[in-house]
Short mmCIF file of the C-alpha atoms (twelve columns), coordinates in Angstrom:
data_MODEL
# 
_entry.id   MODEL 
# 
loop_
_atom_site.group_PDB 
_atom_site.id 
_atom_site.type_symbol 
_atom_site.label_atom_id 
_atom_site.label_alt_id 
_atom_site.label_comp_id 
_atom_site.label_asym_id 
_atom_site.label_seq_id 
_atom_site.Cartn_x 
_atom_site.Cartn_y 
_atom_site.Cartn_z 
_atom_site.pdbx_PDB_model_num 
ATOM 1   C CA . UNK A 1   -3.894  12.857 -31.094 1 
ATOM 2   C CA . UNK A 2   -7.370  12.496 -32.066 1 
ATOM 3   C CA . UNK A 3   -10.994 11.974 -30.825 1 
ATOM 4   C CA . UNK A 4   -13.467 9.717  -33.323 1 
ATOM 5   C CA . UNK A 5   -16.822 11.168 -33.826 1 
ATOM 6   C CA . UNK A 6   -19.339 9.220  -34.169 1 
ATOM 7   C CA . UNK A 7   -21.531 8.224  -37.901 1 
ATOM 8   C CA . UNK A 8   -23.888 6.396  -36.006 1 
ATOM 9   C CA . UNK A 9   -27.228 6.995  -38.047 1 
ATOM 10  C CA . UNK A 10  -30.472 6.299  -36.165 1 
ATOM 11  C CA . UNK A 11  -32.835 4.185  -38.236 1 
ATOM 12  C CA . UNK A 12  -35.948 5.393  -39.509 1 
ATOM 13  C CA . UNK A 13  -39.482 3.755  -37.856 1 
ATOM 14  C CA . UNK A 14  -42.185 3.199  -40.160 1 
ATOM 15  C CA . UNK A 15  -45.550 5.881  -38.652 1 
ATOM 16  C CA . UNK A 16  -48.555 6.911  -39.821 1 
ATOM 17  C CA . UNK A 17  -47.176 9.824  -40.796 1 
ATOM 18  C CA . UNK A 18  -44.385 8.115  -43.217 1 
ATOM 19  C CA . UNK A 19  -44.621 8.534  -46.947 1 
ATOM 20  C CA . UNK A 20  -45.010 5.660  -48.276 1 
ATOM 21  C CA . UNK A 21  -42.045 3.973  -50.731 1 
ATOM 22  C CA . UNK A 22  -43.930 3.741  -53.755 1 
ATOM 23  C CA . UNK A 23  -44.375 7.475  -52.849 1 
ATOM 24  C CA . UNK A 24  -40.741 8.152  -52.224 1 
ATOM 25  C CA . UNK A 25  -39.495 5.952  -55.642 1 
ATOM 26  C CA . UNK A 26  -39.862 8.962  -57.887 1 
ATOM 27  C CA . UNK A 27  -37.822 11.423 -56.255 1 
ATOM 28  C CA . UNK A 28  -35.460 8.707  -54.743 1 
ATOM 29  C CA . UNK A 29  -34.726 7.855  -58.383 1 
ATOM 30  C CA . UNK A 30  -34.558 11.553 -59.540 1 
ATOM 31  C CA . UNK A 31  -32.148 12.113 -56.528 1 
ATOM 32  C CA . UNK A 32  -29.813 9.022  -57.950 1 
ATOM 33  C CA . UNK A 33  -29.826 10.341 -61.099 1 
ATOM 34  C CA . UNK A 34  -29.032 13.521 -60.607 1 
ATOM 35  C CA . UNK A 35  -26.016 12.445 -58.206 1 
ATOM 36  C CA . UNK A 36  -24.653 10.092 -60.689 1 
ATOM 37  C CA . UNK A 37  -24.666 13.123 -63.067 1 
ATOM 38  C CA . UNK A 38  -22.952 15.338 -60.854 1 
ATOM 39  C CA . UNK A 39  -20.079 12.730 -60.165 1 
ATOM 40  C CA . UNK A 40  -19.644 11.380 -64.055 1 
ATOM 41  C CA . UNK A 41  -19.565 15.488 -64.682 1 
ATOM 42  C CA . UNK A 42  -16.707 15.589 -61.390 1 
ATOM 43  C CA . UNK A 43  -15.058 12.703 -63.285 1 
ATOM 44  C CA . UNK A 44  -14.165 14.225 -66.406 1 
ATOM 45  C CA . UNK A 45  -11.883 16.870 -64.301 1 
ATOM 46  C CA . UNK A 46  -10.672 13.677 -61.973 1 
ATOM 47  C CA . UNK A 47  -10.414 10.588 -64.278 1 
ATOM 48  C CA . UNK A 48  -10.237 7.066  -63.009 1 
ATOM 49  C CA . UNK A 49  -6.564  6.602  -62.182 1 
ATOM 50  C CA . UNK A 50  -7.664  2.528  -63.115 1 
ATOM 51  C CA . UNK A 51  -9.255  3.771  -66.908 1 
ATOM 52  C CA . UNK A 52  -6.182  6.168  -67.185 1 
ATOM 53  C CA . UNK A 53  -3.588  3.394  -65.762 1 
ATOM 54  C CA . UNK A 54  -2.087  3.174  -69.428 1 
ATOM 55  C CA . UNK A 55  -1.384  6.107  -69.856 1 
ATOM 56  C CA . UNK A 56  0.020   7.355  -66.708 1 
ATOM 57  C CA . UNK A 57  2.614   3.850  -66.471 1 
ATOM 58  C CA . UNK A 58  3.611   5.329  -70.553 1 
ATOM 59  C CA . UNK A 59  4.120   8.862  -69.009 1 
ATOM 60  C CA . UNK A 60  6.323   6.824  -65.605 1 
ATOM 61  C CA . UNK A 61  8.483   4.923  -68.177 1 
ATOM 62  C CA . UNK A 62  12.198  5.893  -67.410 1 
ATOM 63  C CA . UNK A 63  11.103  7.581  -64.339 1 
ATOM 64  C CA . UNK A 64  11.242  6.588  -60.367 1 
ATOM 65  C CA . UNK A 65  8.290   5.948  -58.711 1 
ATOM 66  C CA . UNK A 66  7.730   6.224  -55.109 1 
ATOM 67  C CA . UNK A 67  4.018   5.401  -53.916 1 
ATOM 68  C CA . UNK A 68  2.173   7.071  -50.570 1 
ATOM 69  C CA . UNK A 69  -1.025  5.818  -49.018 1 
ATOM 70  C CA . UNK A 70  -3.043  7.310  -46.385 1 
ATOM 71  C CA . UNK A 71  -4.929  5.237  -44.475 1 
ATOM 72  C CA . UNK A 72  -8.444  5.316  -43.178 1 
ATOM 73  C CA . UNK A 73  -10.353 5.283  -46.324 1 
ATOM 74  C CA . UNK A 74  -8.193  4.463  -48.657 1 
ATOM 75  C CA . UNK A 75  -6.330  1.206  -47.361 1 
ATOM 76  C CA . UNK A 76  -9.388  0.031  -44.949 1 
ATOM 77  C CA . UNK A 77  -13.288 1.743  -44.843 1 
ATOM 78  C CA . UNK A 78  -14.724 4.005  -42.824 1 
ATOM 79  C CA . UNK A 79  -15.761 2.296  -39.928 1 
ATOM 80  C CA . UNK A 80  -17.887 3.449  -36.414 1 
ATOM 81  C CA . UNK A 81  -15.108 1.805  -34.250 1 
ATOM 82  C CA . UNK A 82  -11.867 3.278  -35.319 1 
ATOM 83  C CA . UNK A 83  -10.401 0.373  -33.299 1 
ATOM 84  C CA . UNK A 84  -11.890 -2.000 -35.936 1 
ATOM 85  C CA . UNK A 85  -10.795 -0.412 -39.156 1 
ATOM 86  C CA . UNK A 86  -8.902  -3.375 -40.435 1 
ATOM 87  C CA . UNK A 87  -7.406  -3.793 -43.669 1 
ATOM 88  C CA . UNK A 88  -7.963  -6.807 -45.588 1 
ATOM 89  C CA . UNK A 89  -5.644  -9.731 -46.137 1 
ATOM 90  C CA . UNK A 90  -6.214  -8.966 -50.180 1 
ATOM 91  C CA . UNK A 91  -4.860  -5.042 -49.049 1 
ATOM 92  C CA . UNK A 92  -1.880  -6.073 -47.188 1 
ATOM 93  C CA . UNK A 93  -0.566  -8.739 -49.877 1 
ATOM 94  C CA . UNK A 94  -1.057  -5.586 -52.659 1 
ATOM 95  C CA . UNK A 95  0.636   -3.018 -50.523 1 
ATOM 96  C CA . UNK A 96  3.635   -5.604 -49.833 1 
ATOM 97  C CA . UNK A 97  3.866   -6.677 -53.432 1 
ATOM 98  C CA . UNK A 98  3.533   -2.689 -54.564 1 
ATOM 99  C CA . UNK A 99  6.651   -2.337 -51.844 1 
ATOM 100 C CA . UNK A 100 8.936   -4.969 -53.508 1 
ATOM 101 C CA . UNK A 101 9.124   -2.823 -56.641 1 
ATOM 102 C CA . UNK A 102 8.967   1.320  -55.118 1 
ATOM 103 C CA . UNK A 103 9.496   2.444  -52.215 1 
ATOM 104 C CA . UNK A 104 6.315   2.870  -50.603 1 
ATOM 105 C CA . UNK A 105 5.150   4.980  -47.088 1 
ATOM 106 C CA . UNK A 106 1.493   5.119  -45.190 1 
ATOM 107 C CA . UNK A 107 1.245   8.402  -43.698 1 
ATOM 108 C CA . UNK A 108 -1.756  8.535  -41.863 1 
ATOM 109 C CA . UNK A 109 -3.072  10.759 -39.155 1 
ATOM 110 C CA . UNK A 110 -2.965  8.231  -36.681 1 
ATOM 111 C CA . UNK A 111 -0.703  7.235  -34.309 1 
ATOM 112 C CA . UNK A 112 2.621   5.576  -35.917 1 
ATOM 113 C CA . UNK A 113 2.149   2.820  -33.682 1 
ATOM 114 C CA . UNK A 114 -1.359  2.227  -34.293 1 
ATOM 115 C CA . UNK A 115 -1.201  2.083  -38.183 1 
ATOM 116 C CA . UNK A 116 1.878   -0.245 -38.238 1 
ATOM 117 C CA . UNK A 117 -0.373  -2.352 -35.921 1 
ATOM 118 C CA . UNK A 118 -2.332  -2.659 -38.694 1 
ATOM 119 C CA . UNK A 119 -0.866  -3.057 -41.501 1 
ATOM 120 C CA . UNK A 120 1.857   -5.062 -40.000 1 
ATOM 121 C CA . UNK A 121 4.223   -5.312 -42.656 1 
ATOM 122 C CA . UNK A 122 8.226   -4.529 -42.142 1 
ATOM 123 C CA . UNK A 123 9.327   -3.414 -46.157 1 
ATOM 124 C CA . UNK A 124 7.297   0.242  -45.748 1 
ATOM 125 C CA . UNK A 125 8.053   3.490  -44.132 1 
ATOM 126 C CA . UNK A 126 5.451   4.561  -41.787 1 
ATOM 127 C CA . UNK A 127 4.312   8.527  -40.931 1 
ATOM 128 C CA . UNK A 128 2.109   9.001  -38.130 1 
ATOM 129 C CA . UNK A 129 0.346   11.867 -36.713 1 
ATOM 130 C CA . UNK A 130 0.077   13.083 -40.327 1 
ATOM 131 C CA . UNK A 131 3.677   13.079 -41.001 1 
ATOM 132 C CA . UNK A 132 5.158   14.025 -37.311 1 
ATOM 133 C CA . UNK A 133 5.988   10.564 -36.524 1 
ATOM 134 C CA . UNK A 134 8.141   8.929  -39.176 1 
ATOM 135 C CA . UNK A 135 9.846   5.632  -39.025 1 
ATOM 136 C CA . UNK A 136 11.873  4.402  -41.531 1 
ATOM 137 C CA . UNK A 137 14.386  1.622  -42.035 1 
ATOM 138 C CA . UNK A 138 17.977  2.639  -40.900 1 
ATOM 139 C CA . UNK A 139 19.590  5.133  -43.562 1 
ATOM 140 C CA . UNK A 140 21.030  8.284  -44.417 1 
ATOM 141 C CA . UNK A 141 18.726  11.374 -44.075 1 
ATOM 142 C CA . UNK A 142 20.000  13.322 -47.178 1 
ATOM 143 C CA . UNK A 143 18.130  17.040 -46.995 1 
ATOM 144 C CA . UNK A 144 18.674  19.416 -49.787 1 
ATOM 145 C CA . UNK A 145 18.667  22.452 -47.681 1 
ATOM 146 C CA . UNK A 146 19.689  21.328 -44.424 1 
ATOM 147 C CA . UNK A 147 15.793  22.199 -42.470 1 
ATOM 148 C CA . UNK A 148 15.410  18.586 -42.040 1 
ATOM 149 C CA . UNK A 149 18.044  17.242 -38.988 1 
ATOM 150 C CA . UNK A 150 15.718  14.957 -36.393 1 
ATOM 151 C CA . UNK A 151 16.691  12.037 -36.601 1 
ATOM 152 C CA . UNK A 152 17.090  9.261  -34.141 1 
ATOM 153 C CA . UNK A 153 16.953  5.196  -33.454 1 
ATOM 154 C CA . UNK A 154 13.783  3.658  -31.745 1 
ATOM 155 C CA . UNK A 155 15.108  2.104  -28.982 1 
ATOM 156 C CA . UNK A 156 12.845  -0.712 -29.676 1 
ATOM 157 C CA . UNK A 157 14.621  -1.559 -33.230 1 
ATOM 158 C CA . UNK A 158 16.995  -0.065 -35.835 1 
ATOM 159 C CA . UNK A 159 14.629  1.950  -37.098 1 
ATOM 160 C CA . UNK A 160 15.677  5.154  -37.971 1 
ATOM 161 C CA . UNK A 161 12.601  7.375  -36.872 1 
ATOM 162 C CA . UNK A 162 12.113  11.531 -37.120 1 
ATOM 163 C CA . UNK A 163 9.647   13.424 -34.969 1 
ATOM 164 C CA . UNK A 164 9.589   17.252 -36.169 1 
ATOM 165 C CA . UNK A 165 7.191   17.889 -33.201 1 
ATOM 166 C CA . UNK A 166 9.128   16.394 -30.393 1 
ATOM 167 C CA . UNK A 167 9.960   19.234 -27.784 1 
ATOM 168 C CA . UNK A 168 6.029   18.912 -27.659 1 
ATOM 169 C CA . UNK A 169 6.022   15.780 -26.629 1 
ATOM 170 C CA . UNK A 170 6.277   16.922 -22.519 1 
ATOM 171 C CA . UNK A 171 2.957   19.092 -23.274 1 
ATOM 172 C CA . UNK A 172 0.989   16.398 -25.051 1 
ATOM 173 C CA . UNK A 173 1.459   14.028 -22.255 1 
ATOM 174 C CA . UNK A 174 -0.252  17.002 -19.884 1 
ATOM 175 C CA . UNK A 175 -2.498  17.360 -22.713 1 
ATOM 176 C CA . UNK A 176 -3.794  14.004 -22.872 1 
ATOM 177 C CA . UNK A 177 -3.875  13.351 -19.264 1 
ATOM 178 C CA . UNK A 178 -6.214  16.138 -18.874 1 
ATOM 179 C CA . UNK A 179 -8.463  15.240 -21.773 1 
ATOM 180 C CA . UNK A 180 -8.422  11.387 -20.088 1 
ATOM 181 C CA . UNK A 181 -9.899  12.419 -16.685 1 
ATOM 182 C CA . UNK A 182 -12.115 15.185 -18.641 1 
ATOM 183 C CA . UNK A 183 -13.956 12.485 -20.907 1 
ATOM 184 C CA . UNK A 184 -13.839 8.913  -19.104 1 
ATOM 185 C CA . UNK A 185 -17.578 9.608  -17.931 1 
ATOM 186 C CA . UNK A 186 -18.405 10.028 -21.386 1 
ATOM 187 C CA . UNK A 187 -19.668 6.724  -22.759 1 
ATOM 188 C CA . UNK A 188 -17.509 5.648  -25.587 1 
ATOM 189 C CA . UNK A 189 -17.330 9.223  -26.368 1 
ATOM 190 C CA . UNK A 190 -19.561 8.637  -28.753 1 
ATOM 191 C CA . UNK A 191 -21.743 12.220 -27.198 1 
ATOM 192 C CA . UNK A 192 -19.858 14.440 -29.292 1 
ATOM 193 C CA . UNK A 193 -20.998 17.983 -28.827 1 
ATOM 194 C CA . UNK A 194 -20.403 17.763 -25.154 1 
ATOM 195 C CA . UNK A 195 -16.908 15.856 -25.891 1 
ATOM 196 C CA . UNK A 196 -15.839 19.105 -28.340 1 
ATOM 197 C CA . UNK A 197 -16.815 21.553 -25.684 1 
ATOM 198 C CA . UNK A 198 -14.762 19.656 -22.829 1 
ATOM 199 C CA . UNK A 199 -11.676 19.563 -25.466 1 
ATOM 200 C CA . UNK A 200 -12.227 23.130 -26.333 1 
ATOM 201 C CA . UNK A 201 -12.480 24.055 -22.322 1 
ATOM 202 C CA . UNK A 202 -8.633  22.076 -22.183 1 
ATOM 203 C CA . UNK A 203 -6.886  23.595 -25.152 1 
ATOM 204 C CA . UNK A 204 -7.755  27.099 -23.914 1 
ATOM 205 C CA . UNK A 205 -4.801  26.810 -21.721 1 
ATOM 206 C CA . UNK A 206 -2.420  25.401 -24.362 1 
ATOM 207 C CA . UNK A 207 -1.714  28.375 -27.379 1 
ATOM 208 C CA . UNK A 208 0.775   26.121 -28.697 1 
ATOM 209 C CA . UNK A 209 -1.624  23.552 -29.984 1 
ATOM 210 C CA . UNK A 210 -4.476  24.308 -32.279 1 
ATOM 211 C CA . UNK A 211 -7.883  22.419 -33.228 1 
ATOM 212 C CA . UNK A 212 -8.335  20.654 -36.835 1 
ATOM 213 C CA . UNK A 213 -11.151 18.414 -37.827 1 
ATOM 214 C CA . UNK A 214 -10.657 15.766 -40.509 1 
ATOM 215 C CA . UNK A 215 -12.830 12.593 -41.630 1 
ATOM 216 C CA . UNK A 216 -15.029 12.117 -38.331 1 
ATOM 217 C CA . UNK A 217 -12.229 12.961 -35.999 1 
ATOM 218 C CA . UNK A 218 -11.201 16.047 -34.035 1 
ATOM 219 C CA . UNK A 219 -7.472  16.399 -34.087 1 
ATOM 220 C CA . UNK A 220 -5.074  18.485 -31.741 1 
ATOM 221 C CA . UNK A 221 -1.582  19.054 -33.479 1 
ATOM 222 C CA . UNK A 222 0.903   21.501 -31.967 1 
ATOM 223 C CA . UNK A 223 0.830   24.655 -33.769 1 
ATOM 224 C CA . UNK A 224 4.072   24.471 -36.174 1 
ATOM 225 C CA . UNK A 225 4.120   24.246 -40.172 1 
ATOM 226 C CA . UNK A 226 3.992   20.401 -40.696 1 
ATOM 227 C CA . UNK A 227 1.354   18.237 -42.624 1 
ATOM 228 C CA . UNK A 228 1.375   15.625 -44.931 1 
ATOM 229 C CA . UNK A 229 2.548   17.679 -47.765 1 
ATOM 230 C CA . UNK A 230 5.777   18.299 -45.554 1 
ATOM 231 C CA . UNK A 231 6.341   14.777 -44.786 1 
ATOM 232 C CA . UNK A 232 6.145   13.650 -48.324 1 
ATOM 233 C CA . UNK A 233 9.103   15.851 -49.197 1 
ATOM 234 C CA . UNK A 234 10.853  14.571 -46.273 1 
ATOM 235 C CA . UNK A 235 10.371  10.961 -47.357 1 
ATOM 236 C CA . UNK A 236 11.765  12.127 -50.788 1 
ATOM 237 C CA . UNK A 237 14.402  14.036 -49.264 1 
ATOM 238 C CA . UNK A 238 15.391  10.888 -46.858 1 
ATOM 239 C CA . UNK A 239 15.606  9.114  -50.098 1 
ATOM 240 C CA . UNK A 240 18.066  11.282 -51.879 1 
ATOM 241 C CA . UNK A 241 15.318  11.787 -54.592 1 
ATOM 242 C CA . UNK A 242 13.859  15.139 -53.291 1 
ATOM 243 C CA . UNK A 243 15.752  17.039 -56.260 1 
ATOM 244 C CA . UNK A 244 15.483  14.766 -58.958 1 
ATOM 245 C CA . UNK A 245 13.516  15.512 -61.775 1 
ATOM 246 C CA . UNK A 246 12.658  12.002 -63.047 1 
ATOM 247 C CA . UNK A 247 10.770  11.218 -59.570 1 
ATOM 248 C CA . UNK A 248 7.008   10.639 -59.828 1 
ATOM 249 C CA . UNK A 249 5.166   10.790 -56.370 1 
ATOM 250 C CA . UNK A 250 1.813   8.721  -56.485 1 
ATOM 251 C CA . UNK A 251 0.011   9.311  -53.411 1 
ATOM 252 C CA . UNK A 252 -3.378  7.943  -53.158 1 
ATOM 253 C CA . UNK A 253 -5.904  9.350  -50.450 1 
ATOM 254 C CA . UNK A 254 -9.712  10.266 -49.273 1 
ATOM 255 C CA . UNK A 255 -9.139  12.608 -46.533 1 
ATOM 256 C CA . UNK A 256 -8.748  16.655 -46.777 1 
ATOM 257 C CA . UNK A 257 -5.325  16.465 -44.475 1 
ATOM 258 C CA . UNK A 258 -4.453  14.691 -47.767 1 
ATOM 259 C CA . UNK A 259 -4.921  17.633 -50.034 1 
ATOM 260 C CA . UNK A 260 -1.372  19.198 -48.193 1 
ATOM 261 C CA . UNK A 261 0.151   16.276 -50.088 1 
ATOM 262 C CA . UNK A 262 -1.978  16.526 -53.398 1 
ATOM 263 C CA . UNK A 263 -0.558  20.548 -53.190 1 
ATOM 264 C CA . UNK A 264 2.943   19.371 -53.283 1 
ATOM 265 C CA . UNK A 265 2.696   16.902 -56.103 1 
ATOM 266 C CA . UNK A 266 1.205   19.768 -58.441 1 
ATOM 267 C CA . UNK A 267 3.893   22.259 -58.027 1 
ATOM 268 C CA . UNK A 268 6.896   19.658 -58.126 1 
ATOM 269 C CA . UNK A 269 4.794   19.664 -61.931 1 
ATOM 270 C CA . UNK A 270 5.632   15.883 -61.716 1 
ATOM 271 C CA . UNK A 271 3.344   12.879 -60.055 1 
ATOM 272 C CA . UNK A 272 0.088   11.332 -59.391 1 
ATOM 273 C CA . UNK A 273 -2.370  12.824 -56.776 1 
ATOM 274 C CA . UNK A 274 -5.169  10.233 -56.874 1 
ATOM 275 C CA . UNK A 275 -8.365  11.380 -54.418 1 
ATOM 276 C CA . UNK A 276 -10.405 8.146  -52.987 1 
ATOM 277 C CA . UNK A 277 -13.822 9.331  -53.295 1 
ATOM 278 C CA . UNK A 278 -17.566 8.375  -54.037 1 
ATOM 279 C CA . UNK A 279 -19.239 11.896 -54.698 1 
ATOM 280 C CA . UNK A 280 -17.519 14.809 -55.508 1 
ATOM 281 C CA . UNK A 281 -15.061 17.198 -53.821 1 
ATOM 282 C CA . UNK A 282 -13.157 19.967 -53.989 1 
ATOM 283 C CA . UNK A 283 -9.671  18.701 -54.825 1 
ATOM 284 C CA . UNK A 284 -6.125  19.194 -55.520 1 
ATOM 285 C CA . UNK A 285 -5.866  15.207 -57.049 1 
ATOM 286 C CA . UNK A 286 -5.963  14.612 -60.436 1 
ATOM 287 C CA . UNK A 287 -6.951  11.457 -60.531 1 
ATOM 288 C CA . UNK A 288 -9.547  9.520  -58.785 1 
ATOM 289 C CA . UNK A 289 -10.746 6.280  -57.079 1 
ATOM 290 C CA . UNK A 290 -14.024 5.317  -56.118 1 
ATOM 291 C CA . UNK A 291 -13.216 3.550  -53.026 1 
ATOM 292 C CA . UNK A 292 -10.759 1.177  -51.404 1 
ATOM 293 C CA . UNK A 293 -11.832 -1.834 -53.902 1 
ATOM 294 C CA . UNK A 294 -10.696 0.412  -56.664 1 
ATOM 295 C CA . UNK A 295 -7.400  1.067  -54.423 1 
ATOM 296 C CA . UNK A 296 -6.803  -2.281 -54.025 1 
ATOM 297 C CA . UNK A 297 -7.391  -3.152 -57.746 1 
ATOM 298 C CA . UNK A 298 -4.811  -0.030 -58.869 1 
ATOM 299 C CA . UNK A 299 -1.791  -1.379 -56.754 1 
ATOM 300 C CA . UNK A 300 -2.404  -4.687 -57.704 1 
ATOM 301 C CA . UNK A 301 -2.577  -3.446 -61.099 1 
ATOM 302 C CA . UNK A 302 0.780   -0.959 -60.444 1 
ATOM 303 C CA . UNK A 303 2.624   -4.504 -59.279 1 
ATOM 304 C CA . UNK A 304 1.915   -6.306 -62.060 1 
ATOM 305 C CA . UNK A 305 2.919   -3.283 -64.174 1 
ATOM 306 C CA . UNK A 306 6.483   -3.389 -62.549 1 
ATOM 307 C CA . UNK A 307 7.018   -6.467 -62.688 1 
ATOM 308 C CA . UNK A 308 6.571   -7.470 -65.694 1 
ATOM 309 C CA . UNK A 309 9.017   -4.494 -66.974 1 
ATOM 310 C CA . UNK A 310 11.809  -4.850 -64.680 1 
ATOM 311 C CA . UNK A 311 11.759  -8.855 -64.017 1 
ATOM 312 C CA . UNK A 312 15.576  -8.864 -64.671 1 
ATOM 313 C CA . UNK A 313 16.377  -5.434 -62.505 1 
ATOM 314 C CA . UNK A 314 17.674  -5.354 -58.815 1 
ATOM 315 C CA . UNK A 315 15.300  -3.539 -55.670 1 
ATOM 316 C CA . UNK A 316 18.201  -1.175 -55.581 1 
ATOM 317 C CA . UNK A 317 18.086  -0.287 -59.595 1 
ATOM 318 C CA . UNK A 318 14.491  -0.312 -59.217 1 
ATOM 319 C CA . UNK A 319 14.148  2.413  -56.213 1 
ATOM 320 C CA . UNK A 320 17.014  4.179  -57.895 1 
ATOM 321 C CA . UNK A 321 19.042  4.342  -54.497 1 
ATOM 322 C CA . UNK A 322 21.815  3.280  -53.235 1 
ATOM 323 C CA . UNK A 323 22.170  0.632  -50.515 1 
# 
């Protein structure tokens, strides 16, 4: 569960006191510079996964590809209202066509229900709650050491979903109950320094549960090893591909929960962590994307790619699993 936290900037009001902008230009300019500088320098240790697309589709050829998005950031923008952070229609046709060709999966750190609400397409595996949520279409979940066993039917579809967290589930309900009578005074709960303290007050009484802050958000997560690094192996795991050495993960993201993920693609030595970012960061990616434009234009691009080499092939040839 998570609380947004507000980017609302107040806007400055010209004064007597105000430097002028003629006065400002110079150092505005130097400031630009020097930030462009840092981030071509950043660059050169995170290439453009669109200027080094060539090159990593030669290095994929013979290989399976399975692709994993985050969300926020990196599918849709950064927004004020996270209620309004849509994805475009441009977005959704890309991630569906991407789909057709690998197997592809959103984990996100929102809730499962609310990202499939927006991105609203059927031919993906969703992860919610960074990775403690995971619905996927109706199949064997093949582990390669036995720790993964959760597994159950929505009762709303076929869906096969898995829920690492859920003997938690009775505590969260308390949980956000509490936090729901503690913060309805709080308009929009947009007032964030008094909405942390009021959260911090609550989770005082619940040691199972710890605090984590992400991209504008303040996250509670039951206190057990699980992230987005663990879901991705579950995903690959689920799809009988966890052991296999010609697998190449590309998972594209902006967020640090993401880095979890980035971690596990280095030390299977094998796969694509691409980083959606505008300035630099510290990272685990090695590869980068300025923003979700670029993210769009990169699946598109991955599509195409696929489709022009495998016209002839099957889904099931394609994913490399069975039906």
């Amino acid at each position: 569960m998570g609380f947004q936290r507000s980017s609302n900037r107040q806007k400055e009001q010209p004064g007597i006191s105000d430097v002028s902008s003629n006065e400002r230009a110079p150092n505005s300019c130097q400031g630009a510079v020097s930030d462009d500088a840092n981030y071509s320098s950043w660059m050169v240790e995170h290439p453009s996964a669109l200027t080094s697309f060539d090159q990593m589709m030669k290095d994929a050829k013979g290989k399976k590809i399975v692709v994993f998005l985050d969300y926020d950031g990196t599918l849709s923008p950064i927004v004020n209202d996270p209620d309004r952070a849509f994805m475009s229609d441009e977005m959704r046709a890309s991630v569906r066509e991407v789909a057709k060709y690998f197997p592809t999966a959103i984990i996100s750190g929102r809730s499962r229900d609310k990202v499939k609400g927006f991105v609203q397409l059927s031919n993906i595996y969703y992860a919610g709650s960074h990775g403690m949520d995971i619905m996927a279409p109706p199949r064997p979940a093949r582990s390669s050491d036995g720790k993964y066993h959760t597994v159950s039917l929505d009762r709303k579809s076929n869906e096969a979903v898995f829920q690492p967290a859920q003997t938690f589930l009775p505590s969260i309900q308390k949980i956000l109950k509490e936090l729901e009578e503690a913060i309805m005074k709080i308009q929009g709960a947009r007032d964030y320094g008094m909405l942390e303290e009021k959260v911090k007050s609550i989770m005082k009484h619940y040691p199972d549960f710890g605090l984590g802050w992400g991209k504008k958000v303040m996250e509670i997560r039951p206190s057990i090893e699980w992230n987005k690094g663990n879901a991705l192996e579950y995903l690959l795991d689920t799809l009988a591909l966890g052991n296999c050495t010609d697998v190449l993960p590309v998972y594209i993201g902006d967020d640090q929960t993401d880095e979890d993920a980035f971690k596990v693609i280095r030390k299977r030595g094998q796969g694509y962590p691409i980083v959606v970012a505008s300035s630099p960061k510290d990272t685990k990616a090695s590869y980068s994307l300025h923003d979700p434009s670029e993210v769009l234009a990169f699946l598109l691009r991955l599509a195409r790619w696929r489709k022009a080499s495998s016209s002839s092939r099957s889904l099931s040839q394609i994913w490399g699993v069975g039906s």
